[in-house]
């Protein structure tokens, strides 16, 4: 593994695309992560997860646009073609509906495809297969045909890519029974959840984030082990707190943690929950936390109406209403297609200040 | 024998030649297949499937080889198998119509009357491990592939003894045991799935080094041939040389939309060579012709030579579904095809060529009638699914229901199958 890492490093895996190499400060890492002196980018984490699963099980194969010779549009599948050959790493033509359907058919027949969408926006061309042939099959066939497929790719807004490349699909896929929807944040999440997804016998939609690919996170020895797996359906409490619960996923976890630090300066102790799994949603953890703090702020990047936050708020109001001291707060992206201009894009997405403001609102309302 | 099958085809307007073998009326371009099944000598064809025959057939083989001009395409056993399968398809569908109008069956039901030759012609050549992928008009494909009439009828009635425990319905016939991979409601949806199943067959052989020469047959209609997924899959199947046969059941109508009104070039078989695979047109009302084409296409796929596009010109005697009043189709057209009923044609062939007599055929028909009646009784007597079945089978891994309030996986809760919803 060390050798593989070394090779990956030499190939400059952190290069290409937007590499926001921000290392965590020591205090944050001591508080939030398992004590580990190694760091890993999310990109490396995903690459190593796919690599290990492919070497463990010959039925796993990768399919997508530019995953082979181009080494992956975002270099996630770097080195896999050289290692496993063209029979296991397929560069497809630009036919989302076609190759997604082929992946689903292969999963019906017993293989374990990992289908990459260059971004989840392109999955809309294949959404019929994700939902109708993959998600619903186990149910329609009464358990005869399960579909052990993983659909992965970057989701949500990147930087200045415009309206058609910036939508967040978490809410859409998470509303479908039969799918499991995961959204990792850190490198540990990325590794553990992707390995769990590939091993899972059901269809998994794995929503990554392009801006997180280049970010480094500390990673423990345990997470580097090839049998490391995170449970699907369990959220992680990134930061303990007692005044307000901030629930979020993917890139917004980073923002929430920063907001929590700002709030700490003002005497508000925020508990940050990293959902990790959008479906099944870990309602138990969210509700337990809200019962402890009595206030809820949910954050997501996607469109506000019928979003993931709406579901979380509904769940909390249904199950922990009497524990709430303030109305639930919901922060989502602006209800507009993503604009291109940098300042407008910043306005269209939740920022750290928005989370801080909402948390303060939740705290002062009770007074 | 040839006369029964040589009616003119409307698209081509020219009369069919009296040929025992394949009927492609246009020669495919010289660079592709050539399978041209026209140049295929009878001898080679017999040799190809001699291995699969019983000793009795071998005798006929010798007879055939001695007198090539008097060769029959099938033996008695094969003929009876084909006849039985087509009668099963027809009786079953007729019974479905009856049951639907009596309220036992509901929702969308699409019947296959008239198209039996295509299903029987192809599927009776497949082994159990070969896969079939179909559309919503899938009852007969499931029956031909081996799913029992009882299981299909119960599924249509929505009973727990159905092949999918009542959870799929008319349009979603799945059977893992028989490799019937559905049953899809969206047209074109089955084509990529079938391509994926063929992909798996090739992957098993090349990467997993298993001994696998399974082929996949994808059935779909003329309307689907205007859908993007069809072309995407023709491209990839030819690109990766997958063992798949794309069978177009061109019944000239997509609900009320005539194929000629919706397609710029109505000759679908031509689209195969555009992607580098052979395209064959065959009379889909003639089970023997379909079978001959199917033999070549299936053995091509098994040999690893790649996909074939077969356009079967056929006709559905009933409307698109049982809810379709079927007013747009011309009565004369219907009458013309009714005169070319594949079952009557095969019956005539069997009798004229002394392969069977009326008595034997009547026995088969009676047997099938009893089978279908019994299937209805069985389905009627079966119970509906239990309430707990509502939440079952959403996931293969029940941990997908997540973690409960006590921190443990919901599926470990002893009351799990009672579900968390109020049912």
Short mmCIF file of C-alpha atoms in Angstrom, two decimals, chain A residues 19 72 75 80 93 113 131 160-161 180 198 239 246 284 298 308:
data_model
loop_
_atom_site.label_atom_id
_atom_site.label_comp_id
_atom_site.label_asym_id
_atom_site.label_seq_id
_atom_site.Cartn_x
_atom_site.Cartn_y
_atom_site.Cartn_z
CA UNK A 19 -6.48 21.36 -6.08
CA UNK A 72 -10.29 9.89 -15.19
CA UNK A 75 -8.17 11.69 -12.08
CA UNK A 80 -6.44 1.69 -12.92
CA UNK A 93 -18.61 6.43 -25.81
CA UNK A 113 -19.99 -2.38 -11.97
CA UNK A 131 -34.37 4.48 -11.01
CA UNK A 160 -17.94 28.83 -12.24
CA UNK A 161 -19.23 25.92 -14.28
CA UNK A 180 -28.85 3.99 -1.21
CA UNK A 198 -18.94 -1.44 -3.88
CA UNK A 239 -17.93 18.02 16.48
CA UNK A 246 -25.98 21.77 12.53
CA UNK A 284 -31.92 8.54 15.12
CA UNK A 298 -29.71 22.16 8.36
CA UNK A 308 -32.72 17.06 1.89
#
